[in-house]
Tab-separated table of C-alpha atoms in Angstrom:
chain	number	residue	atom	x	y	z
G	1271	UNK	CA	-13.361	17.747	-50.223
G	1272	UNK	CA	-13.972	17.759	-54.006
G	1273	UNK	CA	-15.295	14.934	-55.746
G	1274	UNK	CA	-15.479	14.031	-59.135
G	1275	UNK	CA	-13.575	12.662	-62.378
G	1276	UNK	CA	-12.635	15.042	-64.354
G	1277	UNK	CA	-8.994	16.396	-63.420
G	1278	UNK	CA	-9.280	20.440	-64.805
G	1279	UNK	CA	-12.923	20.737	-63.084
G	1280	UNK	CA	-11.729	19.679	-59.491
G	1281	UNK	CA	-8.322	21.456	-60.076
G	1282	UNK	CA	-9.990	25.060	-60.660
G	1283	UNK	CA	-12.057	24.188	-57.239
G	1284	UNK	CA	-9.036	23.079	-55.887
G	1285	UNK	CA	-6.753	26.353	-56.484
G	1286	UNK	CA	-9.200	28.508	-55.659
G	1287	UNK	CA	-10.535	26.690	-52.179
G	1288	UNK	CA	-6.373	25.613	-51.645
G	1289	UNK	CA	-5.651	29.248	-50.813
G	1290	UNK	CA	-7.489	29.369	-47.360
G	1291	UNK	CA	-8.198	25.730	-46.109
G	1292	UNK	CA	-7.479	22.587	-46.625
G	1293	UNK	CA	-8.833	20.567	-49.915
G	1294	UNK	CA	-9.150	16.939	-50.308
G	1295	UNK	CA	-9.693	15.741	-54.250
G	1296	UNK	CA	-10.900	12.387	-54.696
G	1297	UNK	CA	-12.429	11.052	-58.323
G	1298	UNK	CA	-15.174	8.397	-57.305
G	1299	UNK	CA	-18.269	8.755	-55.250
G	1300	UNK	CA	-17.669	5.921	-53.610
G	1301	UNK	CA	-14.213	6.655	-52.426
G	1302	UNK	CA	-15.244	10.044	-51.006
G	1303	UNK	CA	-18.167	8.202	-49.151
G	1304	UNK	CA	-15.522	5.850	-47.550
G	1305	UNK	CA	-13.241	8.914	-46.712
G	1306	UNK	CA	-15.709	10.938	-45.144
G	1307	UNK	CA	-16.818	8.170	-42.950
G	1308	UNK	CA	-13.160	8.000	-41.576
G	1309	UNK	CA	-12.560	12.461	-41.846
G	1310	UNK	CA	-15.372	14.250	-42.526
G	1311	UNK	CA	-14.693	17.441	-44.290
G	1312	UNK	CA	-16.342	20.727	-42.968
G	1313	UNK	CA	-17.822	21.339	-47.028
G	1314	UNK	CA	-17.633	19.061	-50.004
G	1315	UNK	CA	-17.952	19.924	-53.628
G	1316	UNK	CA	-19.490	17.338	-56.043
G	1317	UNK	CA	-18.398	18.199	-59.501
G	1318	UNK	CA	-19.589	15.186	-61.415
G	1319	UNK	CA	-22.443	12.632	-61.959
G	1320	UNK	CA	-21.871	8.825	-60.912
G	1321	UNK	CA	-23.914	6.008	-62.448
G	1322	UNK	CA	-23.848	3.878	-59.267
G	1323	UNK	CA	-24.277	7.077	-56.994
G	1324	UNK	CA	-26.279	9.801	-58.867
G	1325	UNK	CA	-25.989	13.174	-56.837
G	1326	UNK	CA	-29.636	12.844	-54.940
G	1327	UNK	CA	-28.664	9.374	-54.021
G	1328	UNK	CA	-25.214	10.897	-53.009
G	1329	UNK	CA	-26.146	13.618	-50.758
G	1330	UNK	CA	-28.496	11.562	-49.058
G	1331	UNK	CA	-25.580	9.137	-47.936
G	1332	UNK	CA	-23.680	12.197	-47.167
G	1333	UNK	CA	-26.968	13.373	-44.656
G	1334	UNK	CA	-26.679	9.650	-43.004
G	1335	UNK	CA	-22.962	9.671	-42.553
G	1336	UNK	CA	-20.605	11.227	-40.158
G	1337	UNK	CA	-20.630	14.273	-42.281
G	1338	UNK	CA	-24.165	14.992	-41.820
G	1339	UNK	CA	-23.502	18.655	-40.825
G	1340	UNK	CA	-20.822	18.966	-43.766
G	1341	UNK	CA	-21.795	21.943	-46.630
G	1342	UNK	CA	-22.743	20.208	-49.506
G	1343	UNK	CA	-22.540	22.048	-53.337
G	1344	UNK	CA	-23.388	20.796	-56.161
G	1345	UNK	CA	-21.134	22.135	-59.308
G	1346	UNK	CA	-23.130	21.619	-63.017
G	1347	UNK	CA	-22.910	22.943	-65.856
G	1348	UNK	CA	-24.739	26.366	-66.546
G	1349	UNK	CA	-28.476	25.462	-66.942
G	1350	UNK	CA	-31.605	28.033	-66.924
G	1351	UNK	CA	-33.753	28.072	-63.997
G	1352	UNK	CA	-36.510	25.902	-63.681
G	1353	UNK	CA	-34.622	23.346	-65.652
G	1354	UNK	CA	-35.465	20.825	-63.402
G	1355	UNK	CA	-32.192	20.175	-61.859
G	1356	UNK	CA	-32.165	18.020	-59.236
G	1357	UNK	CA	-30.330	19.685	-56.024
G	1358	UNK	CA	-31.937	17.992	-53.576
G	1359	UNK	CA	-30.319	17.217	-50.301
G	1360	UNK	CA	-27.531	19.817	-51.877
G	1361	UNK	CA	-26.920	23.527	-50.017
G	1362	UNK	CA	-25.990	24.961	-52.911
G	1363	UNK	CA	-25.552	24.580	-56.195
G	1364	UNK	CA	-22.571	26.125	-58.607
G	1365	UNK	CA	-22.779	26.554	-62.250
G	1366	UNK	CA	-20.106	25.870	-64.623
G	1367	UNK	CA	-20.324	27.516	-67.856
G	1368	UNK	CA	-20.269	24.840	-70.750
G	1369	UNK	CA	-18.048	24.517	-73.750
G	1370	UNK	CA	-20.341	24.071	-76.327
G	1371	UNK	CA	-18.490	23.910	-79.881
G	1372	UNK	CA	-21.141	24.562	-82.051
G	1373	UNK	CA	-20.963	28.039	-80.636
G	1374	UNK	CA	-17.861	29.365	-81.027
G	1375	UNK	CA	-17.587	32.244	-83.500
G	1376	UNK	CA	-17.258	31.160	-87.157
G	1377	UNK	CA	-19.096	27.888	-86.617
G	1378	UNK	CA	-22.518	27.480	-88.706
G	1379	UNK	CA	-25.576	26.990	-87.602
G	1380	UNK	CA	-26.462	23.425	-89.416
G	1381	UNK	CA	-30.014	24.004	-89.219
K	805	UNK	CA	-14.858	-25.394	-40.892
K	806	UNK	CA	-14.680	-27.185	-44.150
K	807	UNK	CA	-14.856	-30.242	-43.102
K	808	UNK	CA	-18.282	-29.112	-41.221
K	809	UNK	CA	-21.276	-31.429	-41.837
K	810	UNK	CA	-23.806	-29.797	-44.312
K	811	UNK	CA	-27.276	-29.846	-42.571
K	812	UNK	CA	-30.204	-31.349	-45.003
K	813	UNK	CA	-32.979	-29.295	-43.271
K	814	UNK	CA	-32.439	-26.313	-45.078
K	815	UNK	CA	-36.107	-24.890	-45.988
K	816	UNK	CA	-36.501	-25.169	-49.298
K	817	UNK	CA	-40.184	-23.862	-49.996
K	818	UNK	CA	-40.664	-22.504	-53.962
K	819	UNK	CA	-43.676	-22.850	-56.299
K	820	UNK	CA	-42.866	-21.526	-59.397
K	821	UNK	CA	-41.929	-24.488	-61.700
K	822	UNK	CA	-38.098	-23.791	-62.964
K	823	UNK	CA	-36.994	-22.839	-59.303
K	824	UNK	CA	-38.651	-25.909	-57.809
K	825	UNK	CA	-35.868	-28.286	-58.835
K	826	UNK	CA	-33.487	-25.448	-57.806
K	827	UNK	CA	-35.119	-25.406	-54.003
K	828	UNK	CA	-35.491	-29.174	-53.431
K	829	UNK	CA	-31.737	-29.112	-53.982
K	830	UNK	CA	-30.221	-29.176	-50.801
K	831	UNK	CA	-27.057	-27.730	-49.898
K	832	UNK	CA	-24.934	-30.692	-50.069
K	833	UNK	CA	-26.279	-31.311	-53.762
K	834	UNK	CA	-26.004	-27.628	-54.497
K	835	UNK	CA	-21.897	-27.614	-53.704
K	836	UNK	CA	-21.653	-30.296	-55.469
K	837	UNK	CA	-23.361	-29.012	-58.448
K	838	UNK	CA	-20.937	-26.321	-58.360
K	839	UNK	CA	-17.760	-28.417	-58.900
K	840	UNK	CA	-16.588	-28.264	-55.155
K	841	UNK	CA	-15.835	-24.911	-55.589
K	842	UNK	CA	-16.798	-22.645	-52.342
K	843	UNK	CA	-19.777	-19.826	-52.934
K	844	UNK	CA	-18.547	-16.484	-52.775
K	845	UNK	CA	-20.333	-14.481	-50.560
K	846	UNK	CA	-20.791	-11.194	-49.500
K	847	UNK	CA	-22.237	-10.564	-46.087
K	848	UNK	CA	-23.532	-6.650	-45.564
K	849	UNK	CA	-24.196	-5.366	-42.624
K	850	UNK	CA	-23.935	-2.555	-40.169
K	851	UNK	CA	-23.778	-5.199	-36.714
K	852	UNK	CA	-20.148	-7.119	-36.793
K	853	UNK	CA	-22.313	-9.621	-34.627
K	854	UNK	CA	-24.864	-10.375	-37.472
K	855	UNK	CA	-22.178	-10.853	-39.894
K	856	UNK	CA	-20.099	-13.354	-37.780
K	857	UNK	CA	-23.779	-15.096	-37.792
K	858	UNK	CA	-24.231	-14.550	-41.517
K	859	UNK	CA	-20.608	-16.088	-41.945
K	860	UNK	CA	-21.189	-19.118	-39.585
K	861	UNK	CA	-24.801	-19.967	-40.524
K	862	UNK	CA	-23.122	-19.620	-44.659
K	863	UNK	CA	-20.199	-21.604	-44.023
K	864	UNK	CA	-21.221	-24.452	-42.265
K	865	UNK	CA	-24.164	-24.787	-44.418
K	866	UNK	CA	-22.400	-24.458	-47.935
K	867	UNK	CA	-18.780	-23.854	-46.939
K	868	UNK	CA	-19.323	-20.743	-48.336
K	869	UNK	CA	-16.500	-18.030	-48.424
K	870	UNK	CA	-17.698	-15.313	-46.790
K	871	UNK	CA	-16.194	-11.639	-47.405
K	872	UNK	CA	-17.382	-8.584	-45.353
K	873	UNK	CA	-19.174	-5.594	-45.410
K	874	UNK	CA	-20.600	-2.899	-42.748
K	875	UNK	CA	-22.670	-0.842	-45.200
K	876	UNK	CA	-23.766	-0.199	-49.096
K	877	UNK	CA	-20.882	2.149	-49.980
K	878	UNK	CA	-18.723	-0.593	-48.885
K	879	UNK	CA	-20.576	-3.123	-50.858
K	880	UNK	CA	-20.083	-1.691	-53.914
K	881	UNK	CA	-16.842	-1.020	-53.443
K	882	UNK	CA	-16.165	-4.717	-52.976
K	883	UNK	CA	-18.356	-5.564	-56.388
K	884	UNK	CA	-16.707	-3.114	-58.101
K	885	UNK	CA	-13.041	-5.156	-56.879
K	886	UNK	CA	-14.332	-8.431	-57.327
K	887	UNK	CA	-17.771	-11.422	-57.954
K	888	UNK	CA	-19.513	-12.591	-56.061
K	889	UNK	CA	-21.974	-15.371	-56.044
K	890	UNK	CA	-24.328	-14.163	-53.433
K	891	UNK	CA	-25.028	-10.827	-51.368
K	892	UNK	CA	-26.719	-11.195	-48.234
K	893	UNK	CA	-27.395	-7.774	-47.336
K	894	UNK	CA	-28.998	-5.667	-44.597
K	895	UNK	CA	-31.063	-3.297	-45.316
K	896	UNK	CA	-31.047	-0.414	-42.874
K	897	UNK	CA	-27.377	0.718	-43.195
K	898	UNK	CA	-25.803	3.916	-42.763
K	899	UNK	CA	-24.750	5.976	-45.012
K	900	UNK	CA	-26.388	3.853	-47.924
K	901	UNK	CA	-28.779	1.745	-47.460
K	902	UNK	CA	-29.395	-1.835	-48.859
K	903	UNK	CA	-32.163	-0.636	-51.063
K	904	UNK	CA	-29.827	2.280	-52.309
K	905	UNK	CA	-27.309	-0.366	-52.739
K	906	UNK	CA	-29.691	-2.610	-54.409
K	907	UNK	CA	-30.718	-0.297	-56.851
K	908	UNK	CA	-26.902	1.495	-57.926
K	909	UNK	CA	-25.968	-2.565	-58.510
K	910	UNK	CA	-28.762	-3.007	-60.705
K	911	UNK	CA	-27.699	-0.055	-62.805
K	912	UNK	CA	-24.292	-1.233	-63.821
K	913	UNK	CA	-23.956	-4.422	-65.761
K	914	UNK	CA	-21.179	-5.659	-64.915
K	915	UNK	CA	-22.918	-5.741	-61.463
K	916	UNK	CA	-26.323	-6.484	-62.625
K	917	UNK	CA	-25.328	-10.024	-63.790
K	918	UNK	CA	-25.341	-10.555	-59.687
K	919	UNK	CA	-29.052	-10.410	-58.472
K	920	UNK	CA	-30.185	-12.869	-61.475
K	921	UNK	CA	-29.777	-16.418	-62.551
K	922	UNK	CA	-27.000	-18.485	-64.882
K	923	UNK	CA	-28.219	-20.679	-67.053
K	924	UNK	CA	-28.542	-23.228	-64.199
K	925	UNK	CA	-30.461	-21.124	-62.298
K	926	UNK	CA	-28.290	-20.576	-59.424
K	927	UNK	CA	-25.597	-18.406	-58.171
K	928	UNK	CA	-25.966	-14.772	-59.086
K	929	UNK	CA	-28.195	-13.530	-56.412
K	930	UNK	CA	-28.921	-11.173	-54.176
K	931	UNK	CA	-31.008	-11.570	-50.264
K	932	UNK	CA	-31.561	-8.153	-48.571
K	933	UNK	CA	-31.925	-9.314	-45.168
K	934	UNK	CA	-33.909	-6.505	-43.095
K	935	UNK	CA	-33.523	-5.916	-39.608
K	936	UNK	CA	-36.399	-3.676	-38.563
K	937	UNK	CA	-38.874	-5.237	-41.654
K	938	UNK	CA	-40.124	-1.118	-42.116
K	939	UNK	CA	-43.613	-1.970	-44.358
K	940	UNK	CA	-42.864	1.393	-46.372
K	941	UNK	CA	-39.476	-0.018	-47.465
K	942	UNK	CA	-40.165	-3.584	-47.807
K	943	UNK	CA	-43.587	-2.469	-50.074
K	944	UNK	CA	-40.619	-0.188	-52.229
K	945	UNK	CA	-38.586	-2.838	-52.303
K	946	UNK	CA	-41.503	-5.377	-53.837
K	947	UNK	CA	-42.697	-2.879	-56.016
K	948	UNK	CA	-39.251	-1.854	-57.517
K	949	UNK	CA	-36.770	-4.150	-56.570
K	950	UNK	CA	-38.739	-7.531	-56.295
K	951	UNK	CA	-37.975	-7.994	-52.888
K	952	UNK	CA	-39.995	-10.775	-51.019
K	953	UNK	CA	-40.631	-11.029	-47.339
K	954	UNK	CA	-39.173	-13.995	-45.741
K	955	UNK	CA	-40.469	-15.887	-42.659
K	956	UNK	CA	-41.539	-12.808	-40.433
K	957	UNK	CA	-40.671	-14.350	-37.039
K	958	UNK	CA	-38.100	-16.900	-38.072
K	959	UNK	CA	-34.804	-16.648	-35.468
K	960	UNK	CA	-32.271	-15.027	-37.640
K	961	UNK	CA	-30.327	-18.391	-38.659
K	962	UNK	CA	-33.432	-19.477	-40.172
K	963	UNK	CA	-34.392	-16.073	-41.568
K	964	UNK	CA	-31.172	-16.219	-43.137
K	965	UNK	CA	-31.363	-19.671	-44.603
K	966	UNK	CA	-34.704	-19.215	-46.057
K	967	UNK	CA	-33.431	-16.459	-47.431
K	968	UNK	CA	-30.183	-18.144	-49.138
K	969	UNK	CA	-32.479	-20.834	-50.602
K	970	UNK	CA	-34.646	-18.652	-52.200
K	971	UNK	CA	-32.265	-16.736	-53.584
K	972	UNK	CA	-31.003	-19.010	-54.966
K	973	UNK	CA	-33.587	-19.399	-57.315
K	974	UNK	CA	-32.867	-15.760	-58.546
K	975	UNK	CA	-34.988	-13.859	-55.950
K	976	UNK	CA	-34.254	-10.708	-53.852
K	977	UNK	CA	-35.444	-11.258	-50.324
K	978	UNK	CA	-35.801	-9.317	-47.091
K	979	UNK	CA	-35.942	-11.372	-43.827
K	980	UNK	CA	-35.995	-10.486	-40.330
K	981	UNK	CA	-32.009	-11.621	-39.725
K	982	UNK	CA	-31.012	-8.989	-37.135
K	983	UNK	CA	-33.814	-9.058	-34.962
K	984	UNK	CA	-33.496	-12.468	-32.780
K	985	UNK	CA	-29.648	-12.823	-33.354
K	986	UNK	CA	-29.011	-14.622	-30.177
């Protein structure tokens, strides 16, 4: 199962895993906690943040529900280690490198 | 079950001075305050048993209508579709718990409206109702979520009332509902 809102994240998870099993996309937290209760998925990939259900708060319902034993990975933008990250409850965590703008060649540094 | 006679006994036990008028309402005076219109309610919890209690015990007391819910994901699913004037909710649910629940609904504003008071001071309110009473969770939930104990022995009809009336006066309580469910 992927999880999260934003369609070209989950759909570059989804290509890749959709070659050898099965993959579930679903864009809300909350929907994926319903779903699992009903099919739990053997690994789930959480590719965004949720106001209601931040990803610690997340995993932690994942742990209590019938997808206890499920893999659990956290995907977040690139960040150094030691950042402070949160990826508890998580078995992994993948990074996805950021588009940052300002850094593209030709762009100034405004400072 | 409309037609059901409203019982006057309903506790009604407050201190603090703009809730008092609120509590010595009773339930009768409170549906009528509201214009005849049914309270919305939205029983949580895990045992189908305690919510067909939660759902008798609301509706015969304020003809409440009564929608339902077997854990916290669920819960906010069903605030996120629709209002609700009151959430009576368990606290030891899986996969989220009530004080999981309680907190992701105090986040979002649309939702936060719920667990405080209109300008009558009624309505818009939450009761976590606790089955097991765990101190570590209920001090959490005092310290963070201002949950108050109800009536630690009280049969779970009375738990339960308690609970309605003083949530009704904007506070988030935890009770002792699932415990003597006969």
């Amino acid at each position: 199962m992927v999880v999260g809102d934003d369609a070209a994240t989950t759909g570059v998870i989804e290509s890749a895993l959709g070659r050898v099993c099965s993959v579930t996309t679903v864009a809300s937290h909350i929907a994926a906690l319903r779903q699992i209760t009903e099919r739990p998925p053997d690994a789930i990939f959480l590719t965004s943040s949720d106001v209601l259900l931040p990803p610690p708060v997340f995993a932690k319902a994942v742990r209590q529900s019938a997808a206890a034993h499920a893999r659990l990975f956290l995907c977040s933008e690139a960040r150094a280690l030691g950042s402070g990250m949160a990826t508890e409850g998580f078995d992994g965590r993948l990074s996805v490198t950021a588009d940052v703008p300002q850094l593209r060649p030709g762009d100034q540094d405004a400072t | 079950m409309h037609d059901a006679a409203i019982p006057q006994a309903t506790a009604l036990r407050l201190t603090s001075g703009s809730s008092r008028h609120y509590a010595q309402m009773s339930a009768q005076n409170r549906l009528a305050d509201r214009g005849g219109d049914a309270m919305k309610v939205l029983a949580a919890d895990d045992d189908s048993g305690i919510r067909q209690m939660i759902r008798r015990v609301l509706m015969a007391d304020l003809r409440a209508d009564v929608d339902e819910a077997p854990d916290g994901v669920n819960v906010l699913a069903a605030l996120q579709a629709s209002t609700f004037d009151l959430l009576v909710m368990d606290i030891e649910m899986r996969p989220l718990d009530g004080l999981d629940t309680l907190e992701a609904i105090r986040k979002v504003p649309s939702m936060r409206a719920l667990p405080s008071r209109d300008d009558h001071g009624q309505r818009r309110c939450v009761a976590g109702v606790a089955s097991a009473g765990a101190r570590r969770e209920r001090h959490r939930g005092e310290a963070r979520l201002a949950v108050r104990p109800a009536r630690p022995a009280a049969p779970g009809a009375v738990a339960l009332r308690h609970a309605v009336d003083h949530a009704g006066a904007g506070f988030t309580i935890v009770g002792r509902c699932g415990t003597a469910i006969a």
